[in-house]
Amino acid sequence: MWIEPYDQAASVLNVLSLTIAGGFTALFLLRAKHGAMEKQMKQSLDKHQDYFTYLSANIDGADALLPPPGHLSPIELKAIQSKLLEWIETIGGEYRDKLTALCRELGLVELERQRLRSSRHGIRMEAAYHLGVMRAAECTGELLKLLEREGSESTAFVVGRAAAKCAGAPEDLHSLLQLLTKYHPEAHQLIADIIASSSLDTAPLFAKLLHQENDEALLNVALIRLSKSNEPEMFGALDRLIVSESKEIRIKAAKLLLQYTHLLPLERIGELIRHPDWEIRAVAAKAVGEHQLEFYLDALADCMADEEWWVRYYSAKSLSRLGSAGFRVLCEAAAGSWNSASRESAWEAVHEELDRAETSASQGIQQIPYYNRLNFIYRRILGESGAGRHAHKTRISS
């Protein structure tokens, strides 16, 4: 049977119209359902306002917190859970422990544990998040299994953070680390942040990894995490890692090592200032200024001629932090360097330090002698070569 083209078009339009109408109807129903749920949640929160007042008044008491009296409907339990989770995420210590114990008594942990086995991915993710907030240590194993199931998916980080919060022993965190680095070997910073959300002291675990581990991803995470702590016992492991075949690990290890300059032999810092990796030379030059190590004035002077801009930059910054002696080296580099890039780096640092000293001198009389001393050094070393390059040609009277 022949169908005219316009009849075909009309049929297609009818189908599209019905589809669009059906989509709008489904959207309307979903919005209506969501609105009704929000209304019921608000009503439940209002109904139990006295209970929340009781919790606020007794959270710092010696006794355990009691559940609300009477039977709770599913929507009431959901409303109370939302309030408890909100509080748990904003407080810590024993108060959080009391609220998590209350969640367990209310059956919320078991409820989310069952939802963790749902066939719907969204429900599993929500359940994992809630278990993490409630620090449900008994669910750590299940969360780790779910994490392995998520594999390389981005949602693995949601499950990983939940597992970190629930972890009850360093072994749990070690297993979590291995899984995350296995499926996301480049996400070092994110994994370090996830592990940091644990209530456990993670420093011993990471220090142990530095001594015993050879996996590059694990070592990178450990070095990132330990950069925020002060753990002298890892000092020996850093010497091993600073000669790693991985440049990223060498640089991170050097940064950590230079936090302990008081433990390093003088020649060790000198070796780092002359290291083949320019990133390590730069961080070593920076550390000299941060720790006020005047012994390395000559080494910093040599670094002013480095081919890498960052090495010159941090060397100049460190020299400017080493008082008049460092300023003298800067002026000499500005006056005598055969390298135009080195000379420019020195000039810039000289001018910045003079500006800073002048500002300090204008704000306090005790800073005037220092400014005058710098100005004298500047004029003596640079002489007329500095004319026009800087406005500081006269002393400030005290």
CSV table of C-alpha atoms in Angstrom, one decimal:
chain,number,residue,atom,x,y,z
A,1,MET,CA,0.0,0.0,0.0
A,2,TRP,CA,1.4,3.4,-1.0
A,3,ILE,CA,1.6,6.1,1.7
A,4,GLU,CA,1.9,9.7,0.6
A,5,PRO,CA,5.1,11.5,1.9
A,6,TYR,CA,3.0,14.0,3.8
A,7,ASP,CA,1.2,11.2,5.6
A,8,GLN,CA,4.6,9.7,6.6
A,9,ALA,CA,5.7,13.1,7.9
A,10,ALA,CA,2.4,13.5,9.8
A,11,SER,CA,2.9,10.1,11.4
A,12,VAL,CA,6.5,11.0,12.5
A,13,LEU,CA,5.3,14.3,14.0
A,14,ASN,CA,2.5,12.5,15.9
A,15,VAL,CA,5.0,10.0,17.4
A,16,LEU,CA,7.4,12.9,18.3
A,17,SER,CA,4.5,14.8,19.9
A,18,LEU,CA,3.5,11.9,22.0
A,19,THR,CA,7.1,11.2,23.0
A,20,ILE,CA,7.6,14.9,24.0
A,21,ALA,CA,4.3,14.9,25.9
A,22,GLY,CA,5.2,11.7,27.7
A,23,GLY,CA,8.6,13.2,28.6
A,24,PHE,CA,7.0,16.3,30.1
A,25,THR,CA,4.5,14.2,32.0
A,26,ALA,CA,7.3,12.1,33.5
A,27,LEU,CA,9.2,15.2,34.4
A,28,PHE,CA,6.2,16.7,36.0
A,29,LEU,CA,5.5,13.6,38.0
A,30,LEU,CA,9.1,13.4,39.2
A,31,ARG,CA,9.1,17.1,40.2
A,32,ALA,CA,5.8,16.5,42.0
A,33,LYS,CA,7.2,13.5,43.8
A,34,HIS,CA,10.4,15.3,44.8
A,35,GLY,CA,8.3,18.3,46.0
A,36,ALA,CA,6.1,16.0,48.1
A,37,MET,CA,9.2,14.3,49.6
A,38,GLU,CA,10.7,17.6,50.5
A,39,LYS,CA,7.5,18.7,52.2
A,40,GLN,CA,7.3,15.5,54.2
A,41,MET,CA,11.0,15.8,55.2
A,42,LYS,CA,10.4,19.4,56.4
A,43,GLN,CA,7.3,18.3,58.4
A,44,SER,CA,9.2,15.5,60.0
A,45,LEU,CA,12.1,17.8,61.0
A,46,ASP,CA,9.6,20.2,62.5
A,47,LYS,CA,7.9,17.4,64.3
A,48,HIS,CA,11.1,16.3,66.0
A,49,GLN,CA,12.5,19.7,66.8
A,50,ASP,CA,12.3,19.0,70.5
A,51,TYR,CA,14.4,15.9,70.0
A,52,PHE,CA,17.1,17.8,68.2
A,53,THR,CA,17.0,20.3,71.0
A,54,TYR,CA,17.6,17.4,73.4
A,55,LEU,CA,20.5,16.2,71.4
A,56,SER,CA,22.1,19.7,71.4
A,57,ALA,CA,21.7,20.0,75.1
A,58,ASN,CA,23.1,16.6,76.0
A,59,ILE,CA,25.8,15.9,73.4
A,60,ASP,CA,28.5,17.0,75.8
A,61,GLY,CA,27.1,14.9,78.7
A,62,ALA,CA,28.5,11.7,80.1
A,63,ASP,CA,25.6,9.5,79.1
A,64,ALA,CA,24.9,8.1,75.6
A,65,LEU,CA,22.3,9.9,73.5
A,66,LEU,CA,18.9,8.2,73.4
A,67,PRO,CA,16.8,7.6,70.3
A,68,PRO,CA,13.5,9.5,69.9
A,69,PRO,CA,10.6,7.9,71.7
A,70,GLY,CA,7.9,6.0,69.8
A,71,HIS,CA,7.8,4.4,66.4
A,72,LEU,CA,9.4,6.3,63.5
A,73,SER,CA,8.1,6.1,60.0
A,74,PRO,CA,10.6,5.7,57.1
A,75,ILE,CA,10.3,9.3,56.2
A,76,GLU,CA,10.9,10.4,59.8
A,77,LEU,CA,13.9,8.2,60.1
A,78,LYS,CA,15.3,9.6,56.9
A,79,ALA,CA,14.7,13.2,58.2
A,80,ILE,CA,16.5,12.4,61.5
A,81,GLN,CA,19.3,10.8,59.6
A,82,SER,CA,19.8,13.9,57.4
A,83,LYS,CA,20.1,16.1,60.5
A,84,LEU,CA,22.5,13.7,62.2
A,85,LEU,CA,24.8,13.3,59.1
A,86,GLU,CA,24.8,17.1,58.8
A,87,TRP,CA,26.0,17.4,62.4
A,88,ILE,CA,28.6,14.6,62.1
A,89,GLU,CA,30.2,16.3,59.1
A,90,THR,CA,30.7,19.6,61.1
A,91,ILE,CA,32.0,18.3,64.4
A,92,GLY,CA,34.7,15.9,65.5
A,93,GLY,CA,36.1,14.1,68.5
A,94,GLU,CA,33.9,12.5,71.2
A,95,TYR,CA,30.8,14.5,70.0
A,96,ARG,CA,31.0,12.9,66.6
A,97,ASP,CA,31.5,9.5,68.2
A,98,LYS,CA,28.3,9.9,70.2
A,99,LEU,CA,26.3,10.8,67.2
A,100,THR,CA,27.7,7.9,65.2
A,101,ALA,CA,26.8,5.6,68.1
A,102,LEU,CA,23.3,7.0,68.0
A,103,CYS,CA,23.1,6.3,64.2
A,104,ARG,CA,24.1,2.7,64.9
A,105,GLU,CA,21.4,2.4,67.6
A,106,LEU,CA,18.8,3.8,65.3
A,107,GLY,CA,19.6,1.1,62.7
A,108,LEU,CA,20.9,3.6,60.2
A,109,VAL,CA,24.2,1.8,59.7
A,110,GLU,CA,22.4,-1.5,59.0
A,111,LEU,CA,19.9,0.2,56.7
A,112,GLU,CA,22.7,1.7,54.6
A,113,ARG,CA,24.6,-1.5,54.6
A,114,GLN,CA,21.6,-3.2,53.0
A,115,ARG,CA,21.3,-0.4,50.4
A,116,LEU,CA,25.0,-0.9,49.6
A,117,ARG,CA,23.9,-4.2,48.0
A,118,SER,CA,21.3,-2.6,45.8
A,119,SER,CA,21.2,-3.4,42.1
A,120,ARG,CA,21.0,0.4,41.4
A,121,HIS,CA,24.3,2.1,41.2
A,122,GLY,CA,23.1,5.5,42.5
A,123,ILE,CA,21.7,3.9,45.6
A,124,ARG,CA,25.0,2.1,46.2
A,125,MET,CA,27.0,5.3,45.9
A,126,GLU,CA,24.6,7.2,48.3
A,127,ALA,CA,24.8,4.3,50.8
A,128,ALA,CA,28.6,4.3,50.6
A,129,TYR,CA,28.7,8.1,51.2
A,130,HIS,CA,26.4,7.8,54.3
A,131,LEU,CA,28.4,4.9,55.8
A,132,GLY,CA,31.5,7.0,55.4
A,133,VAL,CA,29.9,9.9,57.3
A,134,MET,CA,28.8,7.5,60.0
A,135,ARG,CA,32.3,6.0,60.3
A,136,ALA,CA,30.9,2.5,60.1
A,137,ALA,CA,34.0,0.5,60.7
A,138,GLU,CA,32.2,-2.8,60.4
A,139,CYS,CA,31.4,-2.0,56.7
A,140,THR,CA,35.0,-1.3,55.7
A,141,GLY,CA,35.5,-4.7,54.1
A,142,GLU,CA,32.3,-4.3,52.0
A,143,LEU,CA,33.3,-0.8,50.9
A,144,LEU,CA,36.7,-2.1,49.7
A,145,LYS,CA,35.0,-4.8,47.7
A,146,LEU,CA,32.7,-2.2,46.2
A,147,LEU,CA,35.7,-0.1,45.4
A,148,GLU,CA,37.3,-2.9,43.5
A,149,ARG,CA,34.1,-3.3,41.6
A,150,GLU,CA,34.1,0.4,40.7
A,151,GLY,CA,37.6,0.0,39.3
A,152,SER,CA,38.7,2.9,37.1
A,153,GLU,CA,35.4,4.7,37.3
A,154,SER,CA,35.4,8.2,38.9
A,155,THR,CA,32.9,7.0,41.5
A,156,ALA,CA,35.7,4.9,43.0
A,157,PHE,CA,36.8,8.0,44.7
A,158,VAL,CA,33.4,8.4,46.5
A,159,VAL,CA,33.7,4.8,47.7
A,160,GLY,CA,37.4,5.3,48.6
A,161,ARG,CA,36.7,8.3,50.8
A,162,ALA,CA,33.9,6.4,52.5
A,163,ALA,CA,36.3,3.5,53.2
A,164,ALA,CA,39.0,5.9,54.5
A,165,LYS,CA,36.5,7.4,57.0
A,166,CYS,CA,35.4,3.9,58.1
A,167,ALA,CA,38.8,2.4,58.3
A,168,GLY,CA,39.5,1.0,61.8
A,169,ALA,CA,43.1,-0.1,61.4
A,170,PRO,CA,46.2,0.9,59.3
A,171,GLU,CA,45.9,-2.4,57.4
A,172,ASP,CA,42.5,-1.2,56.0
A,173,LEU,CA,44.1,2.0,54.8
A,174,HIS,CA,47.0,0.1,53.2
A,175,SER,CA,44.5,-2.1,51.3
A,176,LEU,CA,42.6,1.1,50.3
A,177,LEU,CA,45.8,2.7,49.0
A,178,GLN,CA,46.7,-0.4,47.0
A,179,LEU,CA,43.3,-0.4,45.3
A,180,LEU,CA,43.2,3.3,44.5
A,181,THR,CA,46.7,3.4,43.1
A,182,LYS,CA,46.1,0.2,41.1
A,183,TYR,CA,43.1,1.7,39.3
A,184,HIS,CA,44.1,5.4,39.4
A,185,PRO,CA,47.9,5.4,39.4
A,186,GLU,CA,48.2,9.1,38.4
A,187,ALA,CA,45.7,10.6,41.0
A,188,HIS,CA,48.4,11.0,43.7
A,189,GLN,CA,47.1,14.2,45.2
A,190,LEU,CA,43.5,13.1,45.3
A,191,ILE,CA,44.4,9.8,46.8
A,192,ALA,CA,46.5,11.5,49.5
A,193,ASP,CA,43.5,13.8,50.3
A,194,ILE,CA,41.2,10.8,50.6
A,195,ILE,CA,43.5,9.0,53.0
A,196,ALA,CA,43.8,12.2,55.0
A,197,SER,CA,40.1,12.0,55.7
A,198,SER,CA,40.6,9.0,57.9
A,199,SER,CA,40.4,9.4,61.7
A,200,LEU,CA,43.5,7.3,62.1
A,201,ASP,CA,47.0,8.6,62.4
A,202,THR,CA,48.3,7.9,58.9
A,203,ALA,CA,51.9,9.2,59.3
A,204,PRO,CA,53.3,5.8,60.6
A,205,LEU,CA,51.8,4.0,57.7
A,206,PHE,CA,53.3,6.4,55.1
A,207,ALA,CA,56.7,6.4,56.9
A,208,LYS,CA,56.7,2.6,56.7
A,209,LEU,CA,55.9,2.8,53.0
A,210,LEU,CA,58.9,5.0,52.4
A,211,HIS,CA,61.2,2.5,54.0
A,212,GLN,CA,59.7,-0.7,52.4
A,213,GLU,CA,57.8,0.1,49.3
A,214,ASN,CA,59.1,0.3,45.7
A,215,ASP,CA,55.8,1.0,44.0
A,216,GLU,CA,56.1,4.4,42.4
A,217,ALA,CA,52.4,5.4,42.8
A,218,LEU,CA,52.4,4.4,46.5
A,219,LEU,CA,55.6,6.3,47.1
A,220,ASN,CA,54.3,9.4,45.4
A,221,VAL,CA,51.2,9.4,47.6
A,222,ALA,CA,53.2,8.8,50.7
A,223,LEU,CA,55.6,11.7,49.9
A,224,ILE,CA,52.7,14.0,49.3
A,225,ARG,CA,51.0,13.1,52.5
A,226,LEU,CA,54.1,13.3,54.6
A,227,SER,CA,54.9,16.8,53.2
A,228,LYS,CA,52.2,18.1,55.6
A,229,SER,CA,53.7,16.4,58.7
A,230,ASN,CA,56.8,16.4,60.8
A,231,GLU,CA,58.1,12.9,61.0
A,232,PRO,CA,61.9,12.8,61.6
A,233,GLU,CA,61.9,9.0,61.6
A,234,MET,CA,61.5,9.0,57.8
A,235,PHE,CA,64.7,11.0,57.4
A,236,GLY,CA,66.7,7.9,56.5
A,237,ALA,CA,64.3,6.7,53.8
A,238,LEU,CA,64.5,10.0,52.0
A,239,ASP,CA,68.2,9.6,51.3
A,240,ARG,CA,67.3,6.3,49.6
A,241,LEU,CA,64.5,8.0,47.5
A,242,ILE,CA,66.5,11.0,46.4
A,243,VAL,CA,68.5,8.7,44.1
A,244,SER,CA,65.3,7.1,42.7
A,245,GLU,CA,65.0,6.5,39.0
A,246,SER,CA,61.8,8.4,39.1
A,247,LYS,CA,62.4,12.2,38.8
A,248,GLU,CA,59.0,12.9,40.4
A,249,ILE,CA,60.0,10.9,43.5
A,250,ARG,CA,63.5,12.4,43.6
A,251,ILE,CA,62.0,15.9,43.7
A,252,LYS,CA,59.4,15.1,46.3
A,253,ALA,CA,62.0,13.4,48.5
A,254,ALA,CA,64.3,16.4,48.2
A,255,LYS,CA,61.6,18.8,49.2
A,256,LEU,CA,60.9,16.7,52.3
A,257,LEU,CA,64.6,16.2,53.1
A,258,LEU,CA,65.1,20.0,53.1
A,259,GLN,CA,62.5,20.4,55.8
A,260,TYR,CA,65.2,18.9,58.1
A,261,THR,CA,68.2,21.1,57.3
A,262,HIS,CA,69.2,20.9,60.9
A,263,LEU,CA,69.8,17.2,60.5
A,264,LEU,CA,71.7,17.4,57.3
A,265,PRO,CA,75.5,17.6,57.1
A,266,LEU,CA,76.6,20.9,55.4
A,267,GLU,CA,78.0,19.1,52.4
A,268,ARG,CA,74.7,17.3,51.8
A,269,ILE,CA,72.8,20.6,51.3
A,270,GLY,CA,75.7,21.7,49.0
A,271,GLU,CA,75.2,18.5,46.9
A,272,LEU,CA,71.5,19.3,46.5
A,273,ILE,CA,72.3,22.9,45.4
A,274,ARG,CA,74.5,21.4,42.7
A,275,HIS,CA,72.1,18.5,41.9
A,276,PRO,CA,71.6,17.6,38.2
A,277,ASP,CA,67.8,18.1,38.5
A,278,TRP,CA,67.1,21.8,38.3
A,279,GLU,CA,64.0,21.4,40.3
A,280,ILE,CA,66.1,20.1,43.2
A,281,ARG,CA,68.6,22.9,42.8
A,282,ALA,CA,65.7,25.4,43.0
A,283,VAL,CA,64.2,23.9,46.1
A,284,ALA,CA,67.6,23.7,47.8
A,285,ALA,CA,68.3,27.4,47.0
A,286,LYS,CA,64.9,28.3,48.4
A,287,ALA,CA,65.5,26.3,51.6
A,288,VAL,CA,68.8,28.2,52.3
A,289,GLY,CA,66.8,31.4,52.6
A,290,GLU,CA,63.9,29.9,54.5
A,291,HIS,CA,66.3,28.5,57.1
A,292,GLN,CA,68.7,31.4,57.1
A,293,LEU,CA,71.8,29.3,56.2
A,294,GLU,CA,74.4,32.0,55.6
A,295,PHE,CA,77.0,29.3,55.1
A,296,TYR,CA,75.8,28.9,51.5
A,297,LEU,CA,76.2,32.5,50.3
A,298,ASP,CA,78.9,31.5,47.8
A,299,ALA,CA,76.8,28.6,46.6
A,300,LEU,CA,73.9,30.9,46.0
A,301,ALA,CA,76.2,33.3,44.2
A,302,ASP,CA,77.1,30.5,41.8
A,303,CYS,CA,73.4,29.7,41.4
A,304,MET,CA,72.7,33.2,40.2
A,305,ALA,CA,74.4,32.1,36.9
A,306,ASP,CA,72.2,28.9,36.6
A,307,GLU,CA,70.7,28.3,33.2
A,308,GLU,CA,67.2,27.7,34.8
A,309,TRP,CA,65.1,30.8,35.7
A,310,TRP,CA,63.6,29.2,38.8
A,311,VAL,CA,67.0,28.4,40.3
A,312,ARG,CA,68.1,32.0,39.7
A,313,TYR,CA,64.8,33.3,41.1
A,314,TYR,CA,65.0,31.3,44.4
A,315,SER,CA,68.7,32.0,44.8
A,316,ALA,CA,68.0,35.7,44.5
A,317,LYS,CA,65.0,35.5,46.9
A,318,SER,CA,67.2,33.6,49.5
A,319,LEU,CA,70.1,36.1,49.2
A,320,SER,CA,67.7,38.9,49.9
A,321,ARG,CA,66.6,37.1,53.1
A,322,LEU,CA,70.2,36.8,54.3
A,323,GLY,CA,70.6,40.4,55.4
A,324,SER,CA,73.3,42.8,54.2
A,325,ALA,CA,75.7,40.0,53.4
A,326,GLY,CA,73.2,38.4,51.0
A,327,PHE,CA,72.4,41.8,49.6
A,328,ARG,CA,76.1,42.4,48.9
A,329,VAL,CA,76.2,39.2,46.8
A,330,LEU,CA,73.2,40.3,44.9
A,331,CYS,CA,74.7,43.7,44.1
A,332,GLU,CA,77.9,42.0,43.0
A,333,ALA,CA,75.9,39.6,40.7
A,334,ALA,CA,74.1,42.6,39.2
A,335,ALA,CA,77.3,44.5,38.6
A,336,GLY,CA,79.6,41.7,37.4
A,337,SER,CA,77.6,38.9,35.8
A,338,TRP,CA,78.6,38.2,32.2
A,339,ASN,CA,75.2,36.5,31.7
A,340,SER,CA,72.4,39.0,30.9
A,341,ALA,CA,69.7,36.8,32.3
A,342,SER,CA,71.6,36.3,35.6
A,343,ARG,CA,72.3,40.1,35.8
A,344,GLU,CA,68.6,40.9,35.2
A,345,SER,CA,67.5,38.4,38.0
A,346,ALA,CA,70.0,40.0,40.4
A,347,TRP,CA,68.9,43.6,39.5
A,348,GLU,CA,65.2,42.7,40.1
A,349,ALA,CA,66.0,41.2,43.5
A,350,VAL,CA,68.2,44.2,44.5
A,351,HIS,CA,65.4,46.7,43.7
A,352,GLU,CA,62.7,44.6,45.4
A,353,GLU,CA,64.8,44.4,48.6
A,354,LEU,CA,65.6,48.1,48.6
A,355,ASP,CA,61.9,48.9,48.1
A,356,ARG,CA,61.0,46.5,51.0
A,357,ALA,CA,63.7,48.0,53.3
A,358,GLU,CA,62.6,51.6,52.4
A,359,THR,CA,59.0,50.8,53.2
A,360,SER,CA,60.0,49.2,56.6
A,361,ALA,CA,62.2,52.2,57.3
A,362,SER,CA,59.3,54.6,56.7
A,363,GLN,CA,57.1,52.7,59.1
A,364,GLY,CA,59.6,52.3,62.0
A,365,ILE,CA,62.7,54.1,63.1
A,366,GLN,CA,64.5,50.9,64.1
A,367,GLN,CA,64.5,49.8,60.4
A,368,ILE,CA,66.3,52.9,59.2
A,369,PRO,CA,69.9,51.7,59.9
A,370,TYR,CA,69.3,48.6,57.9
A,371,TYR,CA,68.0,50.5,54.9
A,372,ASN,CA,70.9,52.9,55.0
A,373,ARG,CA,73.3,50.0,55.1
A,374,LEU,CA,71.7,48.4,52.0
A,375,ASN,CA,71.7,51.8,50.3
A,376,PHE,CA,75.4,52.2,51.1
A,377,ILE,CA,76.3,48.8,49.7
A,378,TYR,CA,74.2,49.5,46.6
A,379,ARG,CA,76.0,52.8,45.8
A,380,ARG,CA,79.4,51.4,46.7
A,381,ILE,CA,79.3,48.3,44.5
A,382,LEU,CA,77.1,49.6,41.6
A,383,GLY,CA,78.2,53.2,41.7
A,384,GLU,CA,77.1,55.1,38.6
A,385,SER,CA,76.1,51.9,36.9
A,386,GLY,CA,73.0,51.9,39.2
A,387,ALA,CA,72.1,55.5,38.3
A,388,GLY,CA,68.7,55.7,36.8
A,389,ARG,CA,68.0,52.0,37.7
A,390,HIS,CA,66.7,52.8,41.1
A,391,ALA,CA,65.5,55.9,43.0
A,392,HIS,CA,67.4,55.1,46.2
A,393,LYS,CA,70.4,57.5,46.0
A,394,THR,CA,70.2,59.2,49.4
A,395,ARG,CA,70.2,58.0,53.0
A,396,ILE,CA,67.2,58.3,55.2
A,397,SER,CA,67.9,60.4,58.3
A,398,SER,CA,67.2,58.8,61.6
